[in-house]
XYZ file of N, CA and C in Angstrom:
495
model
N 1.102 -1.387 0.412
C -0.335 0.184 0.326
C 0.943 1.657 0.050
N 1.557 1.654 0.938
C 3.082 2.431 1.163
C 3.593 2.377 -0.334
N 4.133 1.952 -0.828
C 4.612 1.453 -2.117
C 3.814 2.235 -3.109
N 2.452 1.939 -3.294
C 1.294 2.835 -4.211
C 1.580 3.997 -4.322
N 1.597 4.163 -3.031
C 1.245 5.694 -2.879
C 2.175 6.620 -3.019
N 3.321 6.201 -2.445
C 4.545 7.280 -3.155
C 4.815 6.929 -4.202
N 4.600 6.016 -5.270
C 5.009 6.394 -7.019
C 4.247 7.713 -7.032
N 2.751 7.389 -6.574
C 1.783 8.206 -7.101
C 2.363 9.435 -6.714
N 2.633 9.824 -5.632
C 3.268 11.251 -5.497
C 4.837 11.784 -6.378
N 5.189 10.964 -6.376
C 6.563 10.878 -7.419
C 6.174 10.940 -8.937
N 5.153 10.598 -9.082
C 4.798 10.651 -10.809
C 5.036 11.946 -11.625
N 5.660 11.797 -12.596
C 6.085 13.314 -13.157
C 4.701 14.109 -13.484
N 4.768 14.839 -13.765
C 3.875 15.742 -14.172
C 2.725 15.327 -15.393
N 1.899 15.250 -16.143
C 1.276 15.248 -17.243
C 1.389 15.904 -18.092
N 1.430 15.593 -19.299
C 0.973 16.896 -20.631
C 0.112 18.246 -20.598
N -0.671 17.275 -19.742
C -2.070 18.638 -20.200
C -1.392 19.631 -18.857
N -1.147 19.032 -18.049
C -0.714 20.066 -16.362
C 0.433 20.909 -16.887
N 1.366 20.772 -17.672
C 2.612 21.238 -17.987
C 2.312 22.164 -19.025
N 1.575 22.033 -19.832
C 0.991 22.852 -20.857
C 0.378 23.742 -20.498
N -0.595 23.439 -19.419
C -1.052 24.923 -18.785
C -0.677 25.254 -17.798
N -0.032 25.072 -17.693
C 0.725 25.670 -16.071
C 1.567 26.721 -17.009
N 2.440 25.814 -18.284
C 3.003 27.378 -19.235
C 2.070 28.026 -19.453
N 0.951 27.754 -19.849
C 0.179 28.468 -20.868
C -0.315 29.692 -20.443
N -0.533 29.733 -19.267
C -0.866 30.639 -18.316
C -0.447 31.576 -17.442
N 1.184 30.564 -17.672
C 2.060 31.428 -16.948
C 2.770 32.382 -17.803
N 2.494 32.659 -19.410
C 2.955 33.196 -20.783
C 2.773 34.151 -20.927
N 0.779 34.013 -20.627
C -0.213 34.716 -20.830
C -0.249 35.823 -19.790
N 0.055 35.655 -18.492
C 0.851 35.842 -17.492
C 2.394 37.632 -17.951
N 2.728 36.477 -18.566
C 4.004 37.950 -19.136
C 5.051 36.554 -18.373
N 5.301 35.633 -17.793
C 6.557 35.022 -16.971
C 7.119 34.324 -18.217
N 7.980 34.397 -18.715
C 8.320 33.465 -19.446
C 9.299 31.862 -19.083
N 9.042 31.290 -19.545
C 9.442 29.882 -19.294
C 11.107 30.145 -19.542
N 11.747 29.329 -18.804
C 13.166 29.018 -18.754
C 13.835 28.447 -20.313
N 14.751 28.489 -21.172
C 14.743 28.035 -22.027
C 14.488 26.162 -21.906
N 15.261 25.602 -20.641
C 14.587 24.321 -20.672
C 13.665 23.868 -20.551
N 12.703 24.762 -19.622
C 11.915 24.863 -19.808
C 10.354 24.795 -20.817
N 10.486 25.470 -21.920
C 10.510 25.764 -22.681
C 10.325 24.215 -24.343
N 11.771 24.300 -24.012
C 12.809 23.326 -24.675
C 11.522 21.590 -23.980
N 11.587 21.261 -23.125
C 11.322 20.180 -23.194
C 9.422 20.082 -22.924
N 8.898 21.487 -23.118
C 7.652 21.510 -23.634
C 7.270 21.095 -25.350
N 7.976 21.711 -25.883
C 8.036 22.086 -26.895
C 8.283 20.335 -27.696
N 9.423 19.774 -27.184
C 9.570 18.213 -27.570
C 8.510 17.574 -27.289
N 7.947 17.607 -26.332
C 6.844 16.802 -26.051
C 5.398 17.694 -26.905
N 5.543 18.230 -27.327
C 4.436 19.237 -27.906
C 4.417 18.586 -29.585
N 5.611 18.318 -30.107
C 5.709 17.540 -31.345
C 4.746 16.375 -31.509
N 4.373 16.244 -30.446
C 3.669 14.358 -31.039
C 2.272 14.834 -31.074
N 2.165 16.077 -30.392
C 0.264 16.591 -30.312
C -0.532 15.913 -31.037
N -1.658 15.357 -30.678
C -2.459 14.889 -31.443
C -4.107 15.768 -31.383
N -4.552 15.774 -32.649
C -6.134 16.560 -32.379
C -7.383 15.889 -31.887
N -6.469 14.285 -31.683
C -7.612 13.372 -30.941
C -8.096 14.057 -29.628
N -7.634 14.789 -29.023
C -8.054 15.500 -27.743
C -7.978 17.221 -27.722
N -9.406 17.657 -28.892
C -9.704 18.974 -29.249
C -9.006 20.263 -28.284
N -9.234 19.748 -27.118
C -9.233 21.295 -26.287
C -7.605 21.055 -25.843
N -6.944 19.699 -25.107
C -5.301 19.647 -25.320
C -4.758 20.312 -26.621
N -5.380 19.436 -27.061
C -4.824 20.206 -29.351
C -4.264 21.764 -29.251
N -5.524 22.340 -28.914
C -5.945 24.126 -29.111
C -4.887 24.698 -27.998
N -5.081 24.105 -27.266
C -4.012 24.901 -26.245
C -2.501 24.715 -26.292
N -2.436 23.594 -26.944
C -0.647 23.775 -27.193
C -0.428 24.466 -28.898
N -1.490 24.642 -29.281
C -1.265 24.806 -30.919
C -1.315 26.063 -30.675
N -2.171 27.324 -29.549
C -1.734 28.409 -29.524
C -0.756 28.682 -28.741
N -0.059 27.930 -27.880
C 1.028 28.190 -27.042
C 2.127 28.275 -28.179
N 1.880 27.064 -28.932
C 3.422 26.920 -30.018
C 3.029 28.218 -30.949
N 1.914 29.058 -31.684
C 2.100 30.187 -32.052
C 2.246 31.311 -31.351
N 2.017 31.456 -29.962
C 1.873 32.764 -29.714
C 3.814 33.064 -28.616
N 3.814 31.527 -28.333
C 5.343 31.778 -27.349
C 6.315 30.798 -27.857
N 5.867 29.724 -28.417
C 7.161 28.884 -28.993
C 7.624 29.206 -30.401
N 8.631 28.592 -30.965
C 9.241 28.721 -32.098
C 9.371 27.072 -32.319
N 9.569 26.878 -34.074
C 9.789 25.653 -34.094
C 8.285 24.817 -34.747
N 7.505 25.610 -35.297
C 6.174 24.379 -35.500
C 6.528 24.390 -36.923
N 5.974 22.737 -37.101
C 6.349 22.314 -38.663
C 5.879 22.005 -39.494
N 4.953 23.478 -39.572
C 4.132 23.609 -40.873
C 3.216 25.102 -40.506
N 3.064 25.850 -41.992
C 2.509 27.054 -42.164
C 1.503 27.566 -40.824
N 2.019 28.863 -39.753
C 0.313 28.402 -38.955
C -0.967 28.742 -39.032
N -1.022 28.970 -40.381
C -2.782 28.998 -41.393
C -2.770 27.177 -41.467
N -1.783 26.268 -41.357
C -2.783 24.911 -41.168
C -3.236 24.668 -40.019
N -2.627 25.077 -38.367
C -3.108 24.983 -37.915
C -4.426 25.652 -36.828
N -4.144 26.696 -37.660
C -5.524 27.392 -37.655
C -6.847 26.515 -38.301
N -6.252 26.265 -39.137
C -7.030 25.634 -40.430
C -7.994 24.808 -39.602
N -6.722 23.606 -38.761
C -7.176 23.084 -38.343
C -8.047 22.498 -36.828
N -7.895 24.300 -35.650
C -8.917 24.539 -34.949
C -9.835 24.996 -35.310
N -10.138 25.673 -36.361
C -11.592 25.979 -36.745
C -12.294 24.634 -37.659
N -11.485 23.297 -37.852
C -12.248 22.257 -38.180
C -12.713 21.473 -36.992
N -11.994 22.049 -35.970
C -12.522 21.662 -34.590
C -13.318 22.121 -33.457
N -13.718 23.465 -34.271
C -14.322 24.231 -33.713
C -16.125 24.187 -33.189
N -16.369 22.749 -33.258
C -17.300 22.462 -32.413
C -16.901 22.085 -31.116
N -16.078 22.657 -30.687
C -15.672 22.119 -29.361
C -15.436 23.920 -28.988
N -16.256 24.165 -27.134
C -16.091 25.441 -27.315
C -14.595 25.795 -26.877
N -14.211 24.962 -26.150
C -12.648 25.920 -26.166
C -11.554 25.423 -26.668
N -11.756 24.903 -27.935
C -11.628 25.212 -29.330
C -11.531 26.864 -29.529
N -12.843 27.190 -29.698
C -13.515 28.608 -30.214
C -12.467 29.461 -29.069
N -12.505 29.116 -27.725
C -11.959 29.795 -27.107
C -10.426 30.325 -27.606
N -9.953 29.179 -27.796
C -8.575 29.378 -28.265
C -8.388 30.329 -29.448
N -9.318 30.044 -29.929
C -9.528 30.728 -31.897
C -9.938 32.266 -31.756
N -10.565 32.635 -30.608
C -10.823 33.832 -29.910
C -9.500 34.843 -29.757
N -8.495 33.435 -29.019
C -7.337 34.177 -28.432
C -6.455 34.710 -29.441
N -6.378 33.823 -30.602
C -5.547 34.018 -31.538
C -5.606 35.152 -32.492
N -7.301 34.962 -33.035
C -7.478 36.449 -33.603
C -7.688 37.716 -32.802
N -7.511 37.481 -31.389
C -7.110 38.884 -30.649
C -5.615 38.803 -30.887
N -4.795 37.764 -30.782
C -3.455 38.316 -30.710
C -3.477 38.908 -32.365
N -4.052 38.920 -33.501
C -3.911 39.449 -34.876
C -4.496 40.580 -35.350
N -5.347 41.432 -33.367
C -5.779 42.600 -33.725
C -6.985 42.445 -34.162
N -8.019 41.379 -34.818
C -9.204 41.084 -34.602
C -10.212 41.001 -33.704
N -10.202 42.199 -33.320
C -11.358 41.979 -31.977
C -12.572 41.682 -32.124
N -13.143 41.908 -32.912
C -14.410 41.732 -33.549
C -15.077 40.030 -33.270
N -13.959 39.677 -34.217
C -13.703 38.426 -34.837
C -13.772 37.243 -33.113
N -12.410 37.954 -32.696
C -12.030 37.374 -31.362
C -13.339 36.953 -30.161
N -13.356 38.300 -29.677
C -15.374 38.331 -29.391
C -16.179 37.642 -29.833
N -16.357 37.387 -31.183
C -17.604 36.896 -31.319
C -16.759 35.202 -30.956
N -15.962 34.822 -31.871
C -15.307 33.938 -31.154
C -15.641 33.154 -29.248
N -15.211 33.827 -28.610
C -15.637 33.878 -27.052
C -16.975 34.191 -26.737
N -17.777 35.073 -27.076
C -19.077 34.770 -27.001
C -19.954 33.298 -27.379
N -19.172 32.907 -28.754
C -19.999 31.885 -29.148
C -19.509 30.561 -28.301
N -18.618 30.230 -27.536
C -18.241 29.278 -26.373
C -18.244 29.018 -25.313
N -18.859 30.582 -25.021
C -19.737 30.806 -24.125
C -20.866 30.139 -24.249
N -21.482 30.514 -24.803
C -22.892 30.459 -25.539
C -23.112 28.397 -25.645
N -21.909 28.255 -26.413
C -22.031 26.733 -25.834
C -21.511 26.258 -24.424
N -20.759 26.772 -24.112
C -20.338 25.911 -22.515
C -19.658 27.217 -21.639
N -21.321 27.180 -20.359
C -20.828 28.737 -19.957
C -19.639 27.749 -18.726
N -19.387 27.206 -18.972
C -17.910 26.858 -17.968
C -17.228 27.044 -18.987
N -16.564 27.296 -19.488
C -15.385 27.395 -20.426
C -14.622 28.583 -20.051
N -13.341 28.774 -19.108
C -13.104 29.710 -18.089
C -11.562 30.158 -19.154
N -11.285 29.688 -20.143
C -10.568 30.677 -21.056
C -11.172 31.555 -21.921
N -12.249 30.836 -22.065
C -13.361 32.307 -22.712
C -13.091 33.865 -21.758
N -13.547 33.382 -20.540
C -13.693 34.370 -19.826
C -12.583 35.125 -19.806
N -11.647 34.556 -19.638
C -10.100 35.179 -18.782
C -9.772 35.610 -20.397
N -10.024 35.091 -21.724
C -9.435 36.285 -22.665
C -10.280 36.849 -22.565
N -11.653 37.223 -22.651
C -12.582 38.406 -22.911
C -12.205 39.311 -21.806
N -11.931 39.265 -20.991
C -11.436 39.979 -20.057
C -9.965 40.418 -20.064
N -9.872 40.698 -21.464
C -8.597 41.086 -22.003
C -9.271 42.098 -23.361
N -9.733 41.105 -24.143
C -10.364 41.428 -25.293
C -11.057 42.664 -25.006
N -12.543 42.739 -24.368
C -12.884 43.908 -23.844
C -12.865 44.678 -22.169
N -11.199 45.305 -22.186
C -11.066 45.680 -20.948
C -12.361 46.794 -19.796
N -12.936 47.503 -20.331
C -13.998 47.893 -20.229
C -14.935 46.814 -19.164
N -15.054 45.728 -19.695
C -16.383 44.630 -18.227
C -14.962 43.284 -17.840
N -13.496 43.845 -17.922
C -12.953 42.607 -17.769
C -13.007 42.224 -15.652
N -13.609 43.213 -15.155
C -13.926 42.392 -13.857
C -14.691 41.979 -13.620
N -15.891 42.141 -14.997
C -17.316 41.184 -14.801
C -16.617 40.033 -15.460
N -15.847 39.630 -16.282
C -15.562 38.647 -17.138
C -15.005 37.782 -15.943
N -13.817 38.295 -15.230
C -13.236 37.594 -13.691
C -13.965 37.223 -13.381
N -14.657 37.992 -12.540
C -15.993 37.276 -11.820
C -16.711 36.010 -12.061
N -17.087 36.123 -13.367
C -17.774 34.899 -14.316
C -16.457 33.882 -14.368
N -15.634 33.951 -14.509
C -14.405 32.770 -14.453
C -14.394 32.361 -13.573
N -14.128 33.065 -12.336
C -13.946 32.593 -10.702
C -15.410 31.304 -10.123
N -15.958 31.913 -10.506
C -17.381 30.879 -10.639
C -17.446 29.381 -10.767
N -16.101 28.881 -11.454
C -15.666 27.720 -12.012
C -14.744 26.674 -11.412
N -14.660 25.643 -11.647
C -13.205 25.607 -10.912
C -11.754 25.662 -12.038
N -10.664 26.293 -11.032
C -9.505 27.029 -12.248
C -8.533 26.341 -12.079
N -7.942 26.105 -12.844
C -6.286 25.250 -12.815
C -5.204 26.260 -11.744
N -4.411 26.026 -11.543
C -3.946 26.597 -10.720
C -2.538 28.185 -11.561
N -2.374 27.579 -13.190
C -2.108 28.233 -13.733
C -3.184 29.804 -14.082
N -4.611 29.239 -14.537
C -5.494 30.010 -14.265
C -5.983 30.718 -12.919
N -5.795 29.922 -11.587
C -5.790 30.643 -10.679
C -5.302 32.146 -10.975
N -3.890 32.280 -11.125
C -2.500 32.704 -10.456
C -3.387 34.234 -11.729
N -3.281 33.444 -13.097
C -3.566 34.572 -14.269
C -4.707 35.611 -13.795
N -5.894 35.080 -12.893
C -7.010 35.574 -12.603
C -7.121 36.833 -11.673
N -6.105 35.933 -10.495
C -5.484 36.835 -9.443
C -4.579 38.458 -10.390
N -3.492 38.024 -11.350
C -3.485 38.861 -12.097
C -4.001 40.082 -12.239
N -4.773 39.655 -13.213
C -5.632 40.874 -14.255
C -6.423 40.534 -13.525
N -6.977 40.406 -11.836
C -7.845 40.841 -11.167
C -7.132 42.698 -10.398
N -5.620 41.923 -10.633
C -4.993 43.432 -9.932
C -4.923 44.095 -10.482
N -4.502 43.791 -11.531
C -4.263 44.901 -12.644
C -5.382 45.721 -13.310
N -6.309 45.143 -13.155
C -7.571 45.750 -13.677
C -8.272 46.168 -12.594
N -7.547 46.421 -11.127
C -8.212 46.655 -9.959
C -9.688 46.154 -9.022
N -10.150 45.105 -9.784
C -11.066 44.364 -10.060
C -11.568 43.642 -7.936
N -12.793 44.400 -7.420
C -12.608 43.777 -6.265
C -12.142 42.281 -5.738
C-alpha cells in the first residue's frame, strides 16, 4: 500500500498539466526558462488532435510563445477551425484572433464559446483582456468555475491589474 502511494506522489506531471501551467504563465508575461520551453516543445511535437482542447491549447502556445512549428501557422488555424465545435477550441481561436488584432472576430469566438459552454474558463479570461471595460465582470464569471492553478494565478494578476474587487 505505502509503495503505491509513494509512486503516485513522485509521478511526473502530465503533458496536460505542464502545458496548462506554461500557457497561463506565458499569458501572465512570465517567460519559461529555455530548458522548460524546450522540454515542453519537444513533448508538443507529437501532440494529436484527438483531444481537441489539449490540441488547441498546445497549438496556440506554440504559435504565440514557441518556435519551430512544423508547418505554416495557417495550417494549424485551419485545423482548429475544423475542431471548432468544441467551445474550448473556439475560445483558443478567439485568443489567436485577439493576437492578430481582429477584436470583433475574437469577441465573436469567445461569446460563441460561452453560449455553447458557460463553464469555458479560457473564454472568460480572454474576454477580460479583449473587452477591458468589462474585465471585472468576466473575471468574476470565470471565478465561478473550477480553475487550474495557472488560471487562478492569471485571474489574480488580471484582477490586480484591473483593480477588481
